Structures are given as structure tokens and as C-alpha cells.
mmCIF file of C-alpha atoms in Angstrom:
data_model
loop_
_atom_site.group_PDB
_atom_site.id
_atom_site.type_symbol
_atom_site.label_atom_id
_atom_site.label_comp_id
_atom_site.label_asym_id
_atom_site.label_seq_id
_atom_site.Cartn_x
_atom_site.Cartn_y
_atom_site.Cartn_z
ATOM 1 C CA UNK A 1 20.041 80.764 -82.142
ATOM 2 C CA UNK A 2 22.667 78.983 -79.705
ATOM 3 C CA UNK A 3 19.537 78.603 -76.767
ATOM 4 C CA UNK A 4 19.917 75.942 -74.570
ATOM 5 C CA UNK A 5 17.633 74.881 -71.934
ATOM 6 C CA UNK A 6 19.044 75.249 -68.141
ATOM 7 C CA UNK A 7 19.124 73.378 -65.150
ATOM 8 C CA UNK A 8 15.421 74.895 -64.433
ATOM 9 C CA UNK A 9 14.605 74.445 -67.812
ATOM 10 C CA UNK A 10 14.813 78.042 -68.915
ATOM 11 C CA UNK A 11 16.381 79.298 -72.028
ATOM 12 C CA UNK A 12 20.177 80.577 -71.704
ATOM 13 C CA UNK A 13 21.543 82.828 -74.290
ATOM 14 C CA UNK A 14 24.883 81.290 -75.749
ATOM 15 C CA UNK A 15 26.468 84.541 -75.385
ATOM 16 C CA UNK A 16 26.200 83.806 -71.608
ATOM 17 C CA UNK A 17 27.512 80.985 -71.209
ATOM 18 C CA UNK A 18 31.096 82.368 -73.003
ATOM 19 C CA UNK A 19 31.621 84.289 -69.933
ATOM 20 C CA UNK A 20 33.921 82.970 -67.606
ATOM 21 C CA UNK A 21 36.579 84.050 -64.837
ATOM 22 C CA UNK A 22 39.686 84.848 -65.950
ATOM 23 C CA UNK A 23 42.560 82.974 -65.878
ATOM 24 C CA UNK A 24 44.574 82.688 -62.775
ATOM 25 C CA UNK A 25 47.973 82.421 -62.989
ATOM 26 C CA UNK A 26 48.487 79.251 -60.752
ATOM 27 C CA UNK A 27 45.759 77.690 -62.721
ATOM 28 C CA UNK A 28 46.701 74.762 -64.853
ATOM 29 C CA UNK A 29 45.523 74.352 -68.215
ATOM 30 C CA UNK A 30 43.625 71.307 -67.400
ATOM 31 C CA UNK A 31 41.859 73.418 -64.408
ATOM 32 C CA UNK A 32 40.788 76.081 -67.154
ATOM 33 C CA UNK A 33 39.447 73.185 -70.080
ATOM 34 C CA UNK A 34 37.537 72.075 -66.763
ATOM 35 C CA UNK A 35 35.717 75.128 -66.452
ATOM 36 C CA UNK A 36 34.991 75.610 -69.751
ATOM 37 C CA UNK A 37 30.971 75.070 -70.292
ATOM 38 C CA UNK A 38 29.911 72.612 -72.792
ATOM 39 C CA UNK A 39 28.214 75.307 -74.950
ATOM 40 C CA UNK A 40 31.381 76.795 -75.731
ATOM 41 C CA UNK A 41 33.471 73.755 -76.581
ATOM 42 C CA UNK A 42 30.627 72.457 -78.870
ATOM 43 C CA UNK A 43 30.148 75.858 -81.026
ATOM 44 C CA UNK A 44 33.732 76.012 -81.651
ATOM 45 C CA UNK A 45 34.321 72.666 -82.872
ATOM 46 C CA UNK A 46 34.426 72.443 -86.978
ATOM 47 C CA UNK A 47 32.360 69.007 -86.988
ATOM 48 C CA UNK A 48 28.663 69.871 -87.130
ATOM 49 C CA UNK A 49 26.723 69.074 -84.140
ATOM 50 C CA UNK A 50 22.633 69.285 -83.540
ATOM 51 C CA UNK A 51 20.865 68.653 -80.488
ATOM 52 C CA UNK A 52 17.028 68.019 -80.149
ATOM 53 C CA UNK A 53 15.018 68.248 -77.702
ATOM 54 C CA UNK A 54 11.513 66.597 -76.749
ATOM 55 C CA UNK A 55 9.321 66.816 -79.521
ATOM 56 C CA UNK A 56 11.668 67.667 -81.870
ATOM 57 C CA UNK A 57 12.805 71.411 -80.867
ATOM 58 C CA UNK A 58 16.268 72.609 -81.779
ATOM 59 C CA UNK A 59 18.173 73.340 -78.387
ATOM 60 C CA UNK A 60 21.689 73.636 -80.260
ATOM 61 C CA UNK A 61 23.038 73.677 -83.721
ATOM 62 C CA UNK A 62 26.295 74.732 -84.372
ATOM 63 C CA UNK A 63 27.391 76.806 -86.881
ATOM 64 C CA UNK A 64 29.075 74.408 -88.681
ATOM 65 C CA UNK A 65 25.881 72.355 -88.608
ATOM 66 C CA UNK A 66 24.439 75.702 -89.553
ATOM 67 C CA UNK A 67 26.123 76.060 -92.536
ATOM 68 C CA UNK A 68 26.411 71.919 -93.634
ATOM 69 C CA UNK A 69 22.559 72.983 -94.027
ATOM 70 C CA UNK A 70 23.082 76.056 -95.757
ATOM 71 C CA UNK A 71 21.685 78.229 -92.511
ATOM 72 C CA UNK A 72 22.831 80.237 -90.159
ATOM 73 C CA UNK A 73 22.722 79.647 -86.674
ATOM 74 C CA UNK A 74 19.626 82.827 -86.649
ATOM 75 C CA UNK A 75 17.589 80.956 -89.346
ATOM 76 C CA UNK A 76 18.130 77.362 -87.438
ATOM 77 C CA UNK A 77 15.645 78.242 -84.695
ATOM 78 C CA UNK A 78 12.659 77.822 -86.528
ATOM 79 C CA UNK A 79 13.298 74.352 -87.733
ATOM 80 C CA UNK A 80 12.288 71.290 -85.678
ATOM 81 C CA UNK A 81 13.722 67.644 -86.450
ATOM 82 C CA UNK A 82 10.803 67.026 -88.656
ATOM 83 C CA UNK A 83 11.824 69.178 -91.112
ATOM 84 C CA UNK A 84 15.077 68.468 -91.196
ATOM 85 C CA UNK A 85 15.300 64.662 -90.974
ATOM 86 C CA UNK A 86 13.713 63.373 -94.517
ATOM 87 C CA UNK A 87 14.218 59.873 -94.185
ATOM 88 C CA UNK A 88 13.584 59.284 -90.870
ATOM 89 C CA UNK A 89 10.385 57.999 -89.200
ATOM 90 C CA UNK A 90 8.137 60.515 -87.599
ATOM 91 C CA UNK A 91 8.347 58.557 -84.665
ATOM 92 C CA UNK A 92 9.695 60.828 -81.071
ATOM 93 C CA UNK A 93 12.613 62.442 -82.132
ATOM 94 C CA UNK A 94 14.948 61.721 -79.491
ATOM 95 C CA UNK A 95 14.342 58.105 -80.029
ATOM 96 C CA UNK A 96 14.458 57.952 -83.490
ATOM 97 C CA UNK A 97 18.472 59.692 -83.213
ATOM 98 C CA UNK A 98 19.339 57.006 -80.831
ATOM 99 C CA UNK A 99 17.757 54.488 -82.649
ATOM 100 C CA UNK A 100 19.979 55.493 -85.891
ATOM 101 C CA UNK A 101 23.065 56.457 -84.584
ATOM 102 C CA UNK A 102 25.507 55.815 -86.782
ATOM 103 C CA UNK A 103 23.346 55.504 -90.017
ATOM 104 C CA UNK A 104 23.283 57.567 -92.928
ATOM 105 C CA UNK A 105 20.776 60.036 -93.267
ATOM 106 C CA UNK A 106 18.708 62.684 -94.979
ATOM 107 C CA UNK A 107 19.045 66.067 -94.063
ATOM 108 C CA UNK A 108 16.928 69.087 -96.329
ATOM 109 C CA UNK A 109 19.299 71.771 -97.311
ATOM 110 C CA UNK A 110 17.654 74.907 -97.156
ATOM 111 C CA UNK A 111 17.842 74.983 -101.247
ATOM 112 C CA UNK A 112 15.871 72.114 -101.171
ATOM 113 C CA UNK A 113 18.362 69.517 -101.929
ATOM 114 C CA UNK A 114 19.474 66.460 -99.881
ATOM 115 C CA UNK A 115 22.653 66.245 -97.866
ATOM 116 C CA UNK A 116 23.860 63.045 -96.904
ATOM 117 C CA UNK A 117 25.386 62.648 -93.762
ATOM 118 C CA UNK A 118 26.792 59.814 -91.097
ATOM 119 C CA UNK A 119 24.762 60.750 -87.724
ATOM 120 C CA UNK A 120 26.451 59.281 -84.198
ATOM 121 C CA UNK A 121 25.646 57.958 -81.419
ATOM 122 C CA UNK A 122 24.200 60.879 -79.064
ATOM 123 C CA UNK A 123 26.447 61.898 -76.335
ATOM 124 C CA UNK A 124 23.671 61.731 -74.196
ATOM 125 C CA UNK A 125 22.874 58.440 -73.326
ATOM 126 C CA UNK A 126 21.632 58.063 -69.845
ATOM 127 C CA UNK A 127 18.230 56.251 -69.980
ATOM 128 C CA UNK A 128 16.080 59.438 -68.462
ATOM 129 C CA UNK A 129 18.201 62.381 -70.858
ATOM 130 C CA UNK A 130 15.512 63.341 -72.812
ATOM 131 C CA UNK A 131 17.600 65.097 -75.217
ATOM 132 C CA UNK A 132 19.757 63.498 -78.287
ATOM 133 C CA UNK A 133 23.194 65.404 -78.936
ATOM 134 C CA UNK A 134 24.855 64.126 -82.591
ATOM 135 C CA UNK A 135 27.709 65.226 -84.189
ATOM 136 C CA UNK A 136 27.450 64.443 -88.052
ATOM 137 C CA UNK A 137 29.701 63.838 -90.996
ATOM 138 C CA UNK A 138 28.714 65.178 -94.371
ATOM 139 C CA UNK A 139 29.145 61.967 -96.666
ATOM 140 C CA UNK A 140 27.407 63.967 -99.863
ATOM 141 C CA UNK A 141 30.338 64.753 -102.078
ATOM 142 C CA UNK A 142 31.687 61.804 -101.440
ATOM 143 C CA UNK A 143 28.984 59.583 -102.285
ATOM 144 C CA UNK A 144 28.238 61.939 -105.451
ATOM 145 C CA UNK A 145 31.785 60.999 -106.799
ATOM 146 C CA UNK A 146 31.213 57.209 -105.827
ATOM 147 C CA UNK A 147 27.885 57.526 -107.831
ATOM 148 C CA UNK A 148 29.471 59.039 -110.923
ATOM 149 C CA UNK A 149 32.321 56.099 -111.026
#
């Protein structure tokens, strides 16, 4: 899965984007976090994290995100937002994440079941990105034990 959309809006291979130069020796470790692409960083962080593209495409999803849905990140590229989101409006997709940042949503498990997470705020927030990045925070558990109380 890991695609994202270039500069020239092509599709880059995630593998790609791991490549980098190797470490010099005078280089700090702030120098090499610098050059470390975005891709990279995101993939390896444990918090699941989807983005979406215009008209609901999946440009990134994690593998933590990945597996919060019970995918992998080879199965994850042919969902859209629509069929993940289930109670969100089927209104443009990057607007609808911006417009509920920070709510709890919906998301189908590929069981069929519902997992409950906390979306954010997209990390993309210039007015022209047309592109919603969201890490999430799977509530389900949690609000399974609150239920049960």
C-alpha cells in the first residue's frame, strides 16, 4: 500500500522514499531527523495514522492504522473513506475530517464490527491542501468497559 502522491502528483512507492544518504560523521543528529522524509517518520510511529485524498482515496495508512482495522497495509488500498467512515456524512471527504477533528467516530473493521476511535485535527491545514492527514486513538475497549459498568 504505503503510495503517496508526489510533488507532480505521481504515485511514489514507500519503499522509495526509505532511501536516504548515509550518515556523515560530522552530521548532527538534528541534521539527520531533518532529512528524514515524512513517509518514513509516519509508518514507524505506533499511533495509527490515515490520510485521504480528494474524493476519498487512501494516499497513506499506516500499519498500525492497518491493523486498528484489522488490515494490512496490502488490503488498505482498495478502501476509500466511504467505506471506512460509518458515521460520517457522505459529504467531500477531506472536509468532512476537518470538520470532525477531534470527534469520535465510526470506523468498519474488516470483520464487520465497529471500532471507535478519537480522530484529530489533520496536520494539514493550509486552506488550498487538499488532503486530510489524522492520527487516531482507538477509544473501543475503553468505552466497552465504561458500557458494561
Amino acid at each position: 500500500m504505503h503510495e503517496v502522491c508526489g510533488s507532480s502528483g505521481e504515485r511514489a512507492d514507500y519503499a522509495r522514499a526509505e532511501r536516504r544518504r548515509p550518515r556523515r560523521a560530522d552530521q548532527s543528529p538534528a541534521d539527520t531527523l531533518r532529512e528524514l522524509p515524512a513517509v518514513v517518520v509516519l509508518e514507524r510511529m505506533p499511533i495509527p495514522v490515515l490520510a485521504i485524498g480528494p474524493g476519498g482515496a487512501i494516499l497513506f495508512a499506516n500499519t498500525a492504522f492497518a491493523a486498528m482495522l484489522g488490515h494490512t497495509r496490502h488490503t488498505m488500498v482498495d478502501l476509500t473513506f466511504h467505506s471506512i467512515f460509518r458515521n460520517l456524512p457522505a459529504a467531500e471527504p477531506v472536509e468532512t475530517m476537518r470538520a470532525y477533528a477531534d470527534e469520535l467516530v465510526d470506523l468498519a473493521h474488516r470483520d464487520g464490527s465497529i471500532v471507535r476511535a478519537r480522530m484529530s485535527k489533520s496536520a494539514m491545514v493550509r486552506a488550498d491542501d487538499n488532503i486530510a492527514l489524522a492520527a487516531f486513538h482507538d477509544l473501543t475497549e475503553q468505552l466497552w468497559h465504561d458500557e458494561k459498568r
